[in-house]
Amino acid sequence: MSTSESAPPSAPGGIRGFADRRPFRHKLNVLVGVPLTVVAVLLAYLITDQAQQSSEAADAARLVRTSTEVATLVDRLEAEHQQAILLSVRHEATNDGGTPSQAPYRKAQVAVDHQVQEVREAFGDRLPADEARALREIEGLESLRNTIEQAYLPADNIDPAYASAAKGLIDGLGLDRNTALATTFTGNLLDSLLRADAAHSAFETGVFSATTGDSNALIEFIGAIGSYDEYTHQADRFARFATEEQTEQLAEIEHNSPQAAINRQFAELQIDPSSLQADSPVEIRRKFQTSLDSYPSYRKQAAIRLGITTSLIDQIADRADRASDEALRNAVLLLGLAVLGFVIWLAFSVVVRRSVVRPVQALTHAAQQVAEDAERELARVADDDAEDDRPARLRAMPATARDEIGDLAEAFNHVQTTAVALLERQVLSRRNVAEMFGNVGRRVSNLTTRQLALIDAVERGETDPELLERLYSIDHIAVRLRRNADSLMLLAGIRETVLDAGPIALTNVVRAALGQIEGFQRVQLLARTEVAVAPDIIGDLTLMVAELVENAVSFSPADSPVEVFVQNSAEGAAIVVADHGLGMDPERLDEENARIVRRERLDLVPSKVLGLFVVGSLARRWDIDVALSRTPGGGVTAEVTLPQSLLLTAAAVQPAAPTTPAAATDDTGPRPPVPAGEHDGPLPRRVRREEDPAATEDGLPFIPKARAEEPAPADDASGGARPLRRRVRGATLRTTADAAPASTRQAPRPADAEAVRSALEEFEAAVERAHRDSDTEPHQTPRKHDQNHLPEGAEQ
């Protein structure tokens, strides 16, 4: 059977195909998990950013507090700078070849060196590279210090070294380039404060140096003006980032008594800058003494300025600490809110997911149960050979929710109810069709039985050999017609068993099957076993073998033999039917083998596979294994394996007397003589119960030759005419001795598959045209030579 089965639609690829292959609960997990993951990533980024800000603010606070040591070092450095100028002016004021006191200058140097060590310890391993370079530059002032101690050195040679060292200390911190400090403006705030402090310190030193009357006094005055402008610029910059209170506190550097004294001196210097430089040693000593008397005011101003700067630095550090704590609190708060939100969201997602997944799972489980029940019911009412009139029973699907899923369950139940109604209608229709088949089969069987009885009655009174030959042909056709009727009754589920039959040999069952087919003359039988079969399977096994041999004869060339082997097997016994026709392609062969094994409804199977459908039904009924395979050289081989439970040993079958009904009668049709193997002999023939043919030497019934083959009758010894021999069924059939041995037959040549298929297609087309042309013509009985006519139900 070749049924066109629509291929399943190909699964879409890409994201859609991936989504279609995922379980429903996995899709819900993705639907909930993806947004949750995105939000988690965003929250993690925010929390990480807040934590990083907290860490950066903490680092900034440490840096700010450490910068106090740097501010102190800058102040110590300016104090040393002032002492260096005083020592240089002393050299110029005395000018007596003596060495002035160096104790204050060296004390200032010790303070600077000590503060350098403090800065190193305060930073530790966090000391920036530029700051370390600035500290080394301060340590490199040793040569300048020695020069200043030994002789006079102009102020314009002293100022650049100390100014560069102070500026390097502030630049080394990198406050204006630190990105970690840029978010809170801490870097700009601290940098402007330190530079304002250093600029005001340089301003104080410049004013002090200008008041000494040194030869470079004018240069120092101009430097003081530049330092004050730098201070003003940095103070304004500080005000942009600082609070109003901090701005006012920084302005206190300008509003104190020491600074007032310095401002008066600066104002006096501005009156006549050209008179700043002393013209004589006496004037130098006078101005030097005036500067020396005012020096305590400078030191007080330096202390006040350093105190204000240190206080502001502490405030900036506190601000950085607060920023760090705030960032940390924000991070902890975000983390807590995220965890709480995740817990709430997760709980809500679980509740929603369960509200969706559980009804779907329950619905799916119920649908699976319904599908299993429906499959069992369908198998029972649609595929089972047994007759069962019980209605289909399918459980209703529970509606577990009052939403779209519940609506789906109700719709499914409605569809199920409709399907059950349709199934019951199909069962009723199938039962009616089966009854129709059964009625037709019974009628045909009854008619053929009556026909055979009439043929027997005519044969008894007929002596004409030619007419008898025709009657035997009609008898054979009637037997085949009755086989078709038996197939119809089998399809209808009707099972009839001969109650008065006994066990017979398996070879005789095969011979009985050969008597029910057309073209039996081409069949070669090789018997290799003496087993017998149980009585209740004789009729079904005969029908099965007849269908297989009919297919082999019909679908093989007329000049090729069909071999039938009866032999033992590991399971019991086997009947092998091999032909040398076109055969089947592997796909078709697999399909037919599957059809023999599985149950199929006749209304789903094309009529041209009726023979194999009957074989499959009988094989499943008796648990007989039937397998189709390719014959070497072309053709199909069918192997029927009988289980041991259906077989009897040869000793269990008693030799039947010729007159007993079990041995002498077989109303299945004429038995064709077939060449046999080592266990073969003359085929049993259908004889009437009252006949008693003579036995042959080997004990088998004798099959007389047909009348047309006998010599003319001679007179007997009394001179009278010899009476006609009694008519015996099968007398016109060939005997075993007339058949040529299988070994002397010429092996069939392999046929061209394409040519044969083309010929078959042309033949089928011609037959179709003949059927159309002869629809109105009376039916003619086929001649006895039309051996390749395919009887109904004999196709594969």
PDB file of C-alpha atoms in Angstrom, residues 290-444:
ATOM      1  CA  THR A 290      64.244  97.087  61.302  1.00  0.00           C
ATOM      2  CA  SER A 291      63.401  93.889  59.426  1.00  0.00           C
ATOM      3  CA  LEU A 292      64.833  91.798  62.196  1.00  0.00           C
ATOM      4  CA  ASP A 293      62.680  93.621  64.752  1.00  0.00           C
ATOM      5  CA  SER A 294      59.550  92.947  62.669  1.00  0.00           C
ATOM      6  CA  TYR A 295      60.397  89.313  62.022  1.00  0.00           C
ATOM      7  CA  PRO A 296      58.330  87.993  65.005  1.00  0.00           C
ATOM      8  CA  SER A 297      55.226  89.423  63.338  1.00  0.00           C
ATOM      9  CA  TYR A 298      55.987  87.350  60.262  1.00  0.00           C
ATOM     10  CA  ARG A 299      56.340  84.229  62.344  1.00  0.00           C
ATOM     11  CA  LYS A 300      53.079  84.951  64.142  1.00  0.00           C
ATOM     12  CA  GLN A 301      51.355  85.508  60.807  1.00  0.00           C
ATOM     13  CA  ALA A 302      52.819  82.220  59.540  1.00  0.00           C
ATOM     14  CA  ALA A 303      51.456  80.415  62.600  1.00  0.00           C
ATOM     15  CA  ILE A 304      48.006  82.005  62.180  1.00  0.00           C
ATOM     16  CA  ARG A 305      47.996  81.238  58.471  1.00  0.00           C
ATOM     17  CA  LEU A 306      49.082  77.620  59.072  1.00  0.00           C
ATOM     18  CA  GLY A 307      46.394  77.233  61.728  1.00  0.00           C
ATOM     19  CA  ILE A 308      43.695  78.527  59.409  1.00  0.00           C
ATOM     20  CA  THR A 309      44.957  76.302  56.618  1.00  0.00           C
ATOM     21  CA  THR A 310      45.102  73.264  58.898  1.00  0.00           C
ATOM     22  CA  SER A 311      41.590  73.956  60.163  1.00  0.00           C
ATOM     23  CA  LEU A 312      40.268  74.254  56.632  1.00  0.00           C
ATOM     24  CA  ILE A 313      42.059  71.069  55.656  1.00  0.00           C
ATOM     25  CA  ASP A 314      40.393  69.258  58.538  1.00  0.00           C
ATOM     26  CA  GLN A 315      37.024  70.588  57.398  1.00  0.00           C
ATOM     27  CA  ILE A 316      37.701  69.428  53.876  1.00  0.00           C
ATOM     28  CA  ALA A 317      38.722  66.006  55.251  1.00  0.00           C
ATOM     29  CA  ASP A 318      35.529  65.869  57.301  1.00  0.00           C
ATOM     30  CA  ARG A 319      33.571  66.737  54.190  1.00  0.00           C
ATOM     31  CA  ALA A 320      35.275  63.903  52.347  1.00  0.00           C
ATOM     32  CA  ASP A 321      34.516  61.558  55.233  1.00  0.00           C
ATOM     33  CA  ARG A 322      30.882  62.604  55.154  1.00  0.00           C
ATOM     34  CA  ALA A 323      30.805  62.013  51.415  1.00  0.00           C
ATOM     35  CA  SER A 324      32.350  58.589  51.964  1.00  0.00           C
ATOM     36  CA  ASP A 325      29.854  57.759  54.681  1.00  0.00           C
ATOM     37  CA  GLU A 326      26.974  59.021  52.563  1.00  0.00           C
ATOM     38  CA  ALA A 327      28.096  56.980  49.579  1.00  0.00           C
ATOM     39  CA  LEU A 328      28.481  53.957  51.818  1.00  0.00           C
ATOM     40  CA  ARG A 329      25.013  54.511  53.267  1.00  0.00           C
ATOM     41  CA  ASN A 330      23.615  54.878  49.792  1.00  0.00           C
ATOM     42  CA  ALA A 331      25.303  51.655  48.738  1.00  0.00           C
ATOM     43  CA  VAL A 332      23.988  49.804  51.780  1.00  0.00           C
ATOM     44  CA  LEU A 333      20.537  51.318  51.303  1.00  0.00           C
ATOM     45  CA  LEU A 334      20.476  50.378  47.638  1.00  0.00           C
ATOM     46  CA  LEU A 335      21.679  46.918  48.489  1.00  0.00           C
ATOM     47  CA  GLY A 336      19.008  46.514  51.148  1.00  0.00           C
ATOM     48  CA  LEU A 337      16.283  47.877  48.888  1.00  0.00           C
ATOM     49  CA  ALA A 338      17.528  45.676  46.051  1.00  0.00           C
ATOM     50  CA  VAL A 339      17.493  42.583  48.242  1.00  0.00           C
ATOM     51  CA  LEU A 340      14.059  43.460  49.588  1.00  0.00           C
ATOM     52  CA  GLY A 341      12.783  44.252  46.091  1.00  0.00           C
ATOM     53  CA  PHE A 342      14.240  41.034  44.748  1.00  0.00           C
ATOM     54  CA  VAL A 343      12.657  39.030  47.522  1.00  0.00           C
ATOM     55  CA  ILE A 344       9.267  40.657  46.940  1.00  0.00           C
ATOM     56  CA  TRP A 345       9.593  40.367  43.181  1.00  0.00           C
ATOM     57  CA  LEU A 346      10.758  36.791  43.415  1.00  0.00           C
ATOM     58  CA  ALA A 347       7.919  35.871  45.743  1.00  0.00           C
ATOM     59  CA  PHE A 348       5.415  37.594  43.485  1.00  0.00           C
ATOM     60  CA  SER A 349       6.939  35.918  40.424  1.00  0.00           C
ATOM     61  CA  VAL A 350       6.760  32.518  42.102  1.00  0.00           C
ATOM     62  CA  VAL A 351       3.120  33.094  43.004  1.00  0.00           C
ATOM     63  CA  VAL A 352       2.242  34.245  39.501  1.00  0.00           C
ATOM     64  CA  ARG A 353       4.318  31.497  37.928  1.00  0.00           C
ATOM     65  CA  ARG A 354       2.623  28.853  40.014  1.00  0.00           C
ATOM     66  CA  SER A 355      -0.774  30.325  39.241  1.00  0.00           C
ATOM     67  CA  VAL A 356       0.048  29.842  35.558  1.00  0.00           C
ATOM     68  CA  VAL A 357       2.265  26.781  35.521  1.00  0.00           C
ATOM     69  CA  ARG A 358       0.252  24.615  37.899  1.00  0.00           C
ATOM     70  CA  PRO A 359      -3.001  24.867  35.928  1.00  0.00           C
ATOM     71  CA  VAL A 360      -1.061  24.308  32.709  1.00  0.00           C
ATOM     72  CA  GLN A 361       0.734  21.301  34.196  1.00  0.00           C
ATOM     73  CA  ALA A 362      -2.525  19.954  35.570  1.00  0.00           C
ATOM     74  CA  LEU A 363      -4.149  20.559  32.216  1.00  0.00           C
ATOM     75  CA  THR A 364      -1.240  18.911  30.423  1.00  0.00           C
ATOM     76  CA  HIS A 365      -1.283  15.936  32.777  1.00  0.00           C
ATOM     77  CA  ALA A 366      -5.025  15.595  32.336  1.00  0.00           C
ATOM     78  CA  ALA A 367      -4.631  15.936  28.574  1.00  0.00           C
ATOM     79  CA  GLN A 368      -1.992  13.194  28.600  1.00  0.00           C
ATOM     80  CA  GLN A 369      -4.294  10.958  30.581  1.00  0.00           C
ATOM     81  CA  VAL A 370      -7.137  11.744  28.211  1.00  0.00           C
ATOM     82  CA  ALA A 371      -4.839  11.101  25.237  1.00  0.00           C
ATOM     83  CA  GLU A 372      -3.813   7.727  26.694  1.00  0.00           C
ATOM     84  CA  ASP A 373      -7.429   6.834  27.378  1.00  0.00           C
ATOM     85  CA  ALA A 374      -8.381   8.011  23.908  1.00  0.00           C
ATOM     86  CA  GLU A 375      -5.577   5.971  22.384  1.00  0.00           C
ATOM     87  CA  ARG A 376      -6.725   2.874  24.240  1.00  0.00           C
ATOM     88  CA  GLU A 377     -10.318   3.515  23.242  1.00  0.00           C
ATOM     89  CA  LEU A 378      -9.351   4.108  19.632  1.00  0.00           C
ATOM     90  CA  ALA A 379      -7.289   0.944  19.616  1.00  0.00           C
ATOM     91  CA  ARG A 380     -10.195  -0.925  21.167  1.00  0.00           C
ATOM     92  CA  VAL A 381     -12.933   0.352  18.925  1.00  0.00           C
ATOM     93  CA  ALA A 382     -10.957   1.019  15.765  1.00  0.00           C
ATOM     94  CA  ASP A 383      -8.043  -1.397  15.524  1.00  0.00           C
ATOM     95  CA  ASP A 384      -8.907  -4.375  17.697  1.00  0.00           C
ATOM     96  CA  ASP A 385      -9.946  -7.515  15.858  1.00  0.00           C
ATOM     97  CA  ALA A 386     -12.206  -8.494  18.722  1.00  0.00           C
ATOM     98  CA  GLU A 387     -15.782  -7.313  18.706  1.00  0.00           C
ATOM     99  CA  ASP A 388     -16.499  -4.866  21.472  1.00  0.00           C
ATOM    100  CA  ASP A 389     -19.718  -2.866  21.518  1.00  0.00           C
ATOM    101  CA  ARG A 390     -18.904  -0.837  24.586  1.00  0.00           C
ATOM    102  CA  PRO A 391     -19.055   2.944  23.986  1.00  0.00           C
ATOM    103  CA  ALA A 392     -15.896   4.999  24.183  1.00  0.00           C
ATOM    104  CA  ARG A 393     -15.118   6.253  27.676  1.00  0.00           C
ATOM    105  CA  LEU A 394     -13.029   9.413  27.928  1.00  0.00           C
ATOM    106  CA  ARG A 395     -12.557  11.328  31.156  1.00  0.00           C
ATOM    107  CA  ALA A 396     -13.447  15.001  31.303  1.00  0.00           C
ATOM    108  CA  MET A 397     -10.578  17.416  31.765  1.00  0.00           C
ATOM    109  CA  PRO A 398     -10.737  19.365  35.049  1.00  0.00           C
ATOM    110  CA  ALA A 399     -10.937  23.171  34.842  1.00  0.00           C
ATOM    111  CA  THR A 400      -8.503  24.277  37.553  1.00  0.00           C
ATOM    112  CA  ALA A 401      -8.700  28.020  36.913  1.00  0.00           C
ATOM    113  CA  ARG A 402     -11.264  30.602  35.905  1.00  0.00           C
ATOM    114  CA  ASP A 403      -9.182  32.250  33.241  1.00  0.00           C
ATOM    115  CA  GLU A 404      -8.028  31.527  29.707  1.00  0.00           C
ATOM    116  CA  ILE A 405      -6.666  28.169  30.851  1.00  0.00           C
ATOM    117  CA  GLY A 406     -10.046  27.233  32.285  1.00  0.00           C
ATOM    118  CA  ASP A 407     -11.664  28.291  29.020  1.00  0.00           C
ATOM    119  CA  LEU A 408      -9.164  26.066  27.220  1.00  0.00           C
ATOM    120  CA  ALA A 409     -10.129  23.108  29.425  1.00  0.00           C
ATOM    121  CA  GLU A 410     -13.826  23.661  28.742  1.00  0.00           C
ATOM    122  CA  ALA A 411     -13.166  23.971  25.015  1.00  0.00           C
ATOM    123  CA  PHE A 412     -11.101  20.785  25.137  1.00  0.00           C
ATOM    124  CA  ASN A 413     -13.921  18.957  26.911  1.00  0.00           C
ATOM    125  CA  HIS A 414     -16.341  20.171  24.256  1.00  0.00           C
ATOM    126  CA  VAL A 415     -14.017  18.981  21.501  1.00  0.00           C
ATOM    127  CA  GLN A 416     -13.621  15.681  23.334  1.00  0.00           C
ATOM    128  CA  THR A 417     -17.393  15.222  23.578  1.00  0.00           C
ATOM    129  CA  THR A 418     -17.722  15.913  19.876  1.00  0.00           C
ATOM    130  CA  ALA A 419     -14.856  13.514  19.121  1.00  0.00           C
ATOM    131  CA  VAL A 420     -16.521  10.779  21.163  1.00  0.00           C
ATOM    132  CA  ALA A 421     -19.746  11.276  19.239  1.00  0.00           C
ATOM    133  CA  LEU A 422     -17.864  11.095  15.955  1.00  0.00           C
ATOM    134  CA  LEU A 423     -16.009   8.018  17.178  1.00  0.00           C
ATOM    135  CA  GLU A 424     -19.249   6.283  18.109  1.00  0.00           C
ATOM    136  CA  ARG A 425     -20.646   7.134  14.712  1.00  0.00           C
ATOM    137  CA  GLN A 426     -17.512   5.746  13.042  1.00  0.00           C
ATOM    138  CA  VAL A 427     -17.763   2.586  15.134  1.00  0.00           C
ATOM    139  CA  LEU A 428     -21.362   2.171  14.086  1.00  0.00           C
ATOM    140  CA  SER A 429     -20.419   2.786  10.469  1.00  0.00           C
ATOM    141  CA  ARG A 430     -17.583   0.282  10.731  1.00  0.00           C
ATOM    142  CA  ARG A 431     -19.876  -2.293  12.303  1.00  0.00           C
ATOM    143  CA  ASN A 432     -22.370  -1.805   9.496  1.00  0.00           C
ATOM    144  CA  VAL A 433     -19.641  -2.163   6.874  1.00  0.00           C
ATOM    145  CA  ALA A 434     -18.373  -5.299   8.591  1.00  0.00           C
ATOM    146  CA  GLU A 435     -21.864  -6.758   8.650  1.00  0.00           C
ATOM    147  CA  MET A 436     -22.216  -5.911   4.963  1.00  0.00           C
ATOM    148  CA  PHE A 437     -18.913  -7.652   4.221  1.00  0.00           C
ATOM    149  CA  GLY A 438     -20.038 -10.600   6.274  1.00  0.00           C
ATOM    150  CA  ASN A 439     -23.369 -10.831   4.514  1.00  0.00           C
ATOM    151  CA  VAL A 440     -21.739 -10.558   1.114  1.00  0.00           C
ATOM    152  CA  GLY A 441     -19.135 -13.133   2.103  1.00  0.00           C
ATOM    153  CA  ARG A 442     -21.749 -15.555   3.408  1.00  0.00           C
ATOM    154  CA  ARG A 443     -23.870 -15.154   0.306  1.00  0.00           C
ATOM    155  CA  VAL A 444     -20.936 -15.685  -2.008  1.00  0.00           C
TER     156      VAL A 444
END
